[in-house]
Amino acid sequence: EAEVAQSPRYKITEKSQAVAFWCDPISGHATLYWYRQILGQGPELLVQFQDESVVDDSQLPKDRFSAERLKGVDSTLKIQPAELGDSAMYLCASSRDRTGADYGYTFGSGTRLTVV
Amino acid sequence: DQQVKQNSPSLSVQEGRISILNCDYTNSMFDYFLWYKKYPAEGPTFLISISSIKDKNEDGRFTVFLNKSAKHLSLHIVPSQPGDSAVYFCAASGGSQGNLIFGKGTKLSVKP
């Protein structure tokens, strides 16, 4: 069964350092999403890509977060500098098309970030 | 303001009995609703969905009911099994963007 690949699974970083996460969606999935899940909360959308274009980044803290999907395939999410409040699970998901709800997104296993 | 609400943080059920997880929403533009299951340290796994044109959808032991007038949906698991123990997220989508709005989740514990 096809999977969304994410790396690393776990990351511990000191505050003010830079950190990056990588996601490889299911082959052929045009839409890619980055979500952040804080413990005890539901996932919240950070950024949505359609192919290589950003569709929605209204909830992305752009002073420290950046995301790219240069060739419309895999994607990188970066935080610089990291803050203590960034500790969370970062989830990547992909779907066949923009109305991903029809098929349900497929999520990766996530990256658990701890900022110390 | 939360658009998707799961007001019960936790639910405990005996094995073999029915589990009912509830979800309320406020945005009348939502037209697609999904349930996800999540184990610790893993990503959410899609369970079942329902379109706003339907009021019920079944898949094996899982049934989702939608009451549009009350802006309420529920997930029924019958019979419940210990392996169903996980956090269940309700999510909703509407409009052309397709991104999902999630509730805070309900932790289900099924006891043998």
mmCIF file of C-alpha atoms in Angstrom:
data_model
loop_
_atom_site.group_PDB
_atom_site.id
_atom_site.type_symbol
_atom_site.label_atom_id
_atom_site.label_comp_id
_atom_site.label_asym_id
_atom_site.label_seq_id
_atom_site.Cartn_x
_atom_site.Cartn_y
_atom_site.Cartn_z
ATOM 1 C CA GLU A 1 0.000 0.000 0.000
ATOM 2 C CA ALA A 2 1.324 3.432 -0.967
ATOM 3 C CA GLU A 3 2.527 5.618 1.870
ATOM 4 C CA VAL A 4 3.457 9.198 2.564
ATOM 5 C CA ALA A 5 7.072 9.201 3.694
ATOM 6 C CA GLN A 6 8.318 11.665 6.302
ATOM 7 C CA SER A 7 11.703 12.152 7.885
ATOM 8 C CA PRO A 8 13.035 12.373 10.462
ATOM 9 C CA ARG A 9 10.591 10.594 12.800
ATOM 10 C CA TYR A 10 11.959 12.442 15.822
ATOM 11 C CA LYS A 11 13.968 15.633 16.156
ATOM 12 C CA ILE A 12 15.305 17.388 19.229
ATOM 13 C CA THR A 13 16.716 20.839 18.673
ATOM 14 C CA GLU A 14 17.761 23.777 20.781
ATOM 15 C CA LYS A 15 15.760 26.970 20.577
ATOM 16 C CA SER A 16 17.040 29.498 18.047
ATOM 17 C CA GLN A 17 18.413 26.679 15.863
ATOM 18 C CA ALA A 18 17.139 25.844 12.396
ATOM 19 C CA VAL A 19 15.262 22.616 11.719
ATOM 20 C CA ALA A 20 13.860 21.042 8.550
ATOM 21 C CA PHE A 21 11.382 18.291 7.816
ATOM 22 C CA TRP A 22 10.964 16.346 4.601
ATOM 23 C CA CYS A 23 7.900 14.772 3.022
ATOM 24 C CA ASP A 24 7.461 12.556 -0.037
ATOM 25 C CA PRO A 25 3.782 12.189 -0.948
ATOM 26 C CA ILE A 26 2.135 9.258 -2.662
ATOM 27 C CA SER A 27 3.123 9.147 -6.308
ATOM 28 C CA GLY A 28 0.686 11.072 -8.466
ATOM 29 C CA HIS A 29 -0.890 13.009 -5.604
ATOM 30 C CA ALA A 30 -1.034 16.614 -6.734
ATOM 31 C CA THR A 31 -2.064 18.120 -3.411
ATOM 32 C CA LEU A 32 0.233 18.151 -0.401
ATOM 33 C CA TYR A 33 -0.512 19.479 3.078
ATOM 34 C CA TRP A 34 1.585 20.243 6.134
ATOM 35 C CA TYR A 35 -0.281 20.086 9.450
ATOM 36 C CA ARG A 36 0.907 20.736 12.989
ATOM 37 C CA GLN A 37 -0.572 18.856 15.910
ATOM 38 C CA ILE A 38 0.057 20.114 19.423
ATOM 39 C CA LEU A 39 -0.525 17.529 22.160
ATOM 40 C CA GLY A 40 -4.196 17.392 23.107
ATOM 41 C CA GLN A 41 -5.305 19.296 20.013
ATOM 42 C CA GLY A 42 -6.381 18.327 16.533
ATOM 43 C CA PRO A 43 -4.100 18.826 13.514
ATOM 44 C CA GLU A 44 -4.067 22.394 12.170
ATOM 45 C CA LEU A 45 -3.184 23.263 8.588
ATOM 46 C CA LEU A 46 0.058 25.144 8.068
ATOM 47 C CA VAL A 47 0.319 25.111 4.278
ATOM 48 C CA GLN A 48 -1.342 23.493 1.269
ATOM 49 C CA PHE A 49 0.322 22.944 -2.116
ATOM 50 C CA GLN A 50 -1.261 22.181 -5.442
ATOM 51 C CA ASP A 51 1.617 20.798 -7.499
ATOM 52 C CA GLU A 52 4.428 23.319 -6.835
ATOM 53 C CA SER A 53 2.133 26.250 -6.012
ATOM 54 C CA VAL A 54 1.042 27.356 -2.565
ATOM 55 C CA VAL A 55 -2.762 27.313 -2.317
ATOM 56 C CA ASP A 56 -3.142 28.288 1.326
ATOM 57 C CA ASP A 57 -0.466 29.432 3.774
ATOM 58 C CA SER A 58 -2.634 31.767 5.806
ATOM 59 C CA GLN A 59 -1.831 29.909 9.056
ATOM 60 C CA LEU A 60 1.905 29.588 8.422
ATOM 61 C CA PRO A 61 3.979 31.840 10.745
ATOM 62 C CA LYS A 62 5.979 33.281 7.889
ATOM 63 C CA ASP A 63 8.460 35.134 10.071
ATOM 64 C CA ARG A 64 10.029 31.788 11.010
ATOM 65 C CA PHE A 65 8.423 29.061 8.914
ATOM 66 C CA SER A 66 8.938 28.370 5.220
ATOM 67 C CA ALA A 67 7.765 25.589 2.949
ATOM 68 C CA GLU A 68 8.613 24.610 -0.578
ATOM 69 C CA ARG A 69 7.691 21.991 -3.131
ATOM 70 C CA LEU A 70 10.006 22.961 -5.953
ATOM 71 C CA LYS A 71 9.248 20.229 -8.488
ATOM 72 C CA GLY A 72 5.729 19.517 -7.340
ATOM 73 C CA VAL A 73 6.731 16.221 -5.764
ATOM 74 C CA ASP A 74 8.475 16.146 -2.380
ATOM 75 C CA SER A 75 8.351 19.031 0.062
ATOM 76 C CA THR A 76 10.423 20.591 2.830
ATOM 77 C CA LEU A 77 9.159 22.527 5.845
ATOM 78 C CA LYS A 78 11.711 24.671 7.661
ATOM 79 C CA ILE A 79 11.668 26.518 10.962
ATOM 80 C CA GLN A 80 14.294 29.160 11.680
ATOM 81 C CA PRO A 81 14.755 30.010 14.467
ATOM 82 C CA ALA A 82 12.909 27.326 16.440
ATOM 83 C CA GLU A 83 11.053 28.384 19.588
ATOM 84 C CA LEU A 84 9.914 26.334 22.558
ATOM 85 C CA GLY A 85 6.289 26.652 21.439
ATOM 86 C CA ASP A 86 7.095 24.908 18.162
ATOM 87 C CA SER A 87 7.306 21.557 19.954
ATOM 88 C CA ALA A 88 4.627 19.464 18.256
ATOM 89 C CA MET A 89 3.986 16.680 15.759
ATOM 90 C CA TYR A 90 4.393 17.867 12.172
ATOM 91 C CA LEU A 91 2.243 15.860 9.788
ATOM 92 C CA CYS A 92 2.383 15.713 6.020
ATOM 93 C CA ALA A 93 -0.587 14.491 3.991
ATOM 94 C CA SER A 94 -1.380 14.118 0.315
ATOM 95 C CA SER A 95 -4.474 13.637 -1.802
ATOM 96 C CA ARG A 96 -5.209 12.957 -5.448
ATOM 97 C CA ASP A 97 -6.739 16.315 -6.089
ATOM 98 C CA ARG A 98 -7.626 19.598 -4.511
ATOM 99 C CA THR A 99 -10.875 18.332 -3.040
ATOM 100 C CA GLY A 100 -8.981 15.750 -1.046
ATOM 101 C CA ALA A 101 -11.893 15.156 1.248
ATOM 102 C CA ASP A 102 -13.557 12.897 -1.330
ATOM 103 C CA TYR A 103 -10.928 10.230 -0.895
ATOM 104 C CA GLY A 104 -9.620 11.100 2.512
ATOM 105 C CA TYR A 105 -6.115 12.353 2.909
ATOM 106 C CA THR A 106 -3.280 9.926 3.451
ATOM 107 C CA PHE A 107 -1.072 11.056 6.300
ATOM 108 C CA GLY A 108 2.536 10.233 6.930
ATOM 109 C CA SER A 109 3.781 9.043 10.313
ATOM 110 C CA GLY A 110 4.811 12.558 11.251
ATOM 111 C CA THR A 111 7.891 14.179 12.752
ATOM 112 C CA ARG A 112 7.851 14.683 16.508
ATOM 113 C CA LEU A 113 9.766 17.921 17.202
ATOM 114 C CA THR A 114 11.001 18.804 20.663
ATOM 115 C CA VAL A 115 12.576 22.214 21.160
ATOM 116 C CA VAL A 116 14.702 22.517 24.299
ATOM 117 C CA ASP B 1 -13.489 29.907 17.501
ATOM 118 C CA GLN B 2 -13.613 26.158 16.943
ATOM 119 C CA GLN B 3 -15.548 25.171 13.837
ATOM 120 C CA VAL B 4 -15.409 21.443 14.642
ATOM 121 C CA LYS B 5 -16.000 20.383 18.225
ATOM 122 C CA GLN B 6 -15.532 17.078 19.961
ATOM 123 C CA ASN B 7 -16.752 17.791 23.452
ATOM 124 C CA SER B 8 -15.808 14.468 25.018
ATOM 125 C CA PRO B 9 -12.040 14.198 25.513
ATOM 126 C CA SER B 10 -12.344 10.528 26.434
ATOM 127 C CA LEU B 11 -14.688 7.545 26.294
ATOM 128 C CA SER B 12 -14.394 4.134 27.924
ATOM 129 C CA VAL B 13 -16.382 1.161 26.605
ATOM 130 C CA GLN B 14 -16.497 -2.552 27.336
ATOM 131 C CA GLU B 15 -15.392 -4.918 24.593
ATOM 132 C CA GLY B 16 -18.344 -6.063 22.460
ATOM 133 C CA ARG B 17 -20.483 -3.046 23.279
ATOM 134 C CA ILE B 18 -21.205 -0.046 21.087
ATOM 135 C CA SER B 19 -18.915 2.988 21.034
ATOM 136 C CA ILE B 20 -20.514 6.297 20.038
ATOM 137 C CA LEU B 21 -18.270 9.252 19.322
ATOM 138 C CA ASN B 22 -19.863 12.629 18.745
ATOM 139 C CA CYS B 23 -18.897 15.698 16.784
ATOM 140 C CA ASP B 24 -20.551 19.103 16.286
ATOM 141 C CA TYR B 25 -19.754 21.756 13.704
ATOM 142 C CA THR B 26 -20.656 25.378 13.256
ATOM 143 C CA ASN B 27 -19.889 26.151 9.607
ATOM 144 C CA SER B 28 -22.883 25.444 7.358
ATOM 145 C CA MET B 29 -20.544 25.500 4.325
ATOM 146 C CA PHE B 30 -18.988 22.184 5.325
ATOM 147 C CA ASP B 31 -20.086 19.525 2.859
ATOM 148 C CA TYR B 32 -17.833 16.587 3.625
ATOM 149 C CA PHE B 33 -17.073 14.968 6.954
ATOM 150 C CA LEU B 34 -14.452 12.401 7.843
ATOM 151 C CA TRP B 35 -13.321 10.363 10.818
ATOM 152 C CA TYR B 36 -9.673 9.564 11.450
ATOM 153 C CA LYS B 37 -8.112 7.200 13.955
ATOM 154 C CA LYS B 38 -4.728 7.935 15.481
ATOM 155 C CA TYR B 39 -2.360 5.810 17.515
ATOM 156 C CA PRO B 40 0.435 7.483 19.531
ATOM 157 C CA ALA B 41 3.498 8.432 17.481
ATOM 158 C CA GLU B 42 1.699 7.671 14.191
ATOM 159 C CA GLY B 43 -0.133 9.776 11.655
ATOM 160 C CA PRO B 44 -3.960 9.754 11.500
ATOM 161 C CA THR B 45 -5.530 6.945 9.485
ATOM 162 C CA PHE B 46 -8.662 7.570 7.436
ATOM 163 C CA LEU B 47 -11.640 5.565 8.695
ATOM 164 C CA ILE B 48 -14.861 6.634 7.054
ATOM 165 C CA SER B 49 -16.444 9.687 5.470
ATOM 166 C CA ILE B 50 -19.858 11.056 4.642
ATOM 167 C CA SER B 51 -21.090 13.631 2.178
ATOM 168 C CA SER B 52 -23.630 16.228 3.245
ATOM 169 C CA ILE B 53 -26.154 14.777 0.787
ATOM 170 C CA LYS B 54 -26.331 11.597 2.857
ATOM 171 C CA ASP B 55 -27.356 10.946 6.434
ATOM 172 C CA LYS B 56 -25.664 7.586 6.941
ATOM 173 C CA ASN B 57 -22.647 5.677 5.692
ATOM 174 C CA GLU B 58 -21.561 2.198 6.759
ATOM 175 C CA ASP B 59 -18.289 0.331 6.448
ATOM 176 C CA GLY B 60 -18.121 -2.907 8.362
ATOM 177 C CA ARG B 61 -18.243 -2.199 12.084
ATOM 178 C CA PHE B 62 -18.163 1.561 11.511
ATOM 179 C CA THR B 63 -21.202 3.714 10.775
ATOM 180 C CA VAL B 64 -21.272 7.490 10.534
ATOM 181 C CA PHE B 65 -24.519 9.395 10.965
ATOM 182 C CA LEU B 66 -25.021 13.003 9.882
ATOM 183 C CA ASN B 67 -27.766 15.321 11.153
ATOM 184 C CA LYS B 68 -27.408 18.470 9.074
ATOM 185 C CA SER B 69 -30.138 20.419 10.807
ATOM 186 C CA ALA B 70 -28.417 19.899 14.154
ATOM 187 C CA LYS B 71 -24.921 20.242 12.621
ATOM 188 C CA HIS B 72 -24.014 17.019 14.366
ATOM 189 C CA LEU B 73 -22.383 13.788 13.337
ATOM 190 C CA SER B 74 -21.532 10.627 15.181
ATOM 191 C CA LEU B 75 -19.389 7.559 14.656
ATOM 192 C CA HIS B 76 -20.736 4.221 15.857
ATOM 193 C CA ILE B 77 -18.427 1.240 16.333
ATOM 194 C CA VAL B 78 -20.192 -2.089 16.815
ATOM 195 C CA PRO B 79 -18.933 -4.306 18.306
ATOM 196 C CA SER B 80 -16.046 -2.462 19.934
ATOM 197 C CA GLN B 81 -12.714 -4.282 20.123
ATOM 198 C CA PRO B 82 -9.618 -3.573 22.243
ATOM 199 C CA GLY B 83 -7.717 -2.772 19.041
ATOM 200 C CA ASP B 84 -10.096 0.148 18.493
ATOM 201 C CA SER B 85 -8.480 1.956 21.427
ATOM 202 C CA ALA B 86 -7.039 5.146 19.926
ATOM 203 C CA VAL B 87 -7.761 8.840 19.517
ATOM 204 C CA TYR B 88 -10.550 9.545 17.026
ATOM 205 C CA PHE B 89 -10.641 12.832 15.150
ATOM 206 C CA CYS B 90 -13.646 14.287 13.413
ATOM 207 C CA ALA B 91 -12.802 16.493 10.420
ATOM 208 C CA ALA B 92 -14.803 18.627 8.011
ATOM 209 C CA SER B 93 -14.229 20.164 4.628
ATOM 210 C CA GLY B 94 -16.044 22.728 2.531
ATOM 211 C CA GLY B 95 -15.470 24.884 -0.506
ATOM 212 C CA SER B 96 -12.878 24.458 -3.208
ATOM 213 C CA GLN B 97 -9.719 24.335 -1.106
ATOM 214 C CA GLY B 98 -10.186 20.865 0.252
ATOM 215 C CA ASN B 99 -8.236 21.355 3.463
ATOM 216 C CA LEU B 100 -9.664 19.688 6.535
ATOM 217 C CA ILE B 101 -10.649 21.312 9.814
ATOM 218 C CA PHE B 102 -10.142 18.913 12.710
ATOM 219 C CA GLY B 103 -11.720 18.598 16.128
ATOM 220 C CA LYS B 104 -9.568 18.094 19.214
ATOM 221 C CA GLY B 105 -10.159 14.357 19.275
ATOM 222 C CA THR B 106 -11.735 11.805 21.605
ATOM 223 C CA LYS B 107 -9.614 9.128 23.232
ATOM 224 C CA LEU B 108 -11.457 5.802 23.095
ATOM 225 C CA SER B 109 -10.497 3.014 25.474
ATOM 226 C CA VAL B 110 -12.049 -0.399 24.873
ATOM 227 C CA LYS B 111 -11.614 -2.651 27.878
ATOM 228 C CA PRO B 112 -11.499 -6.452 27.535
#
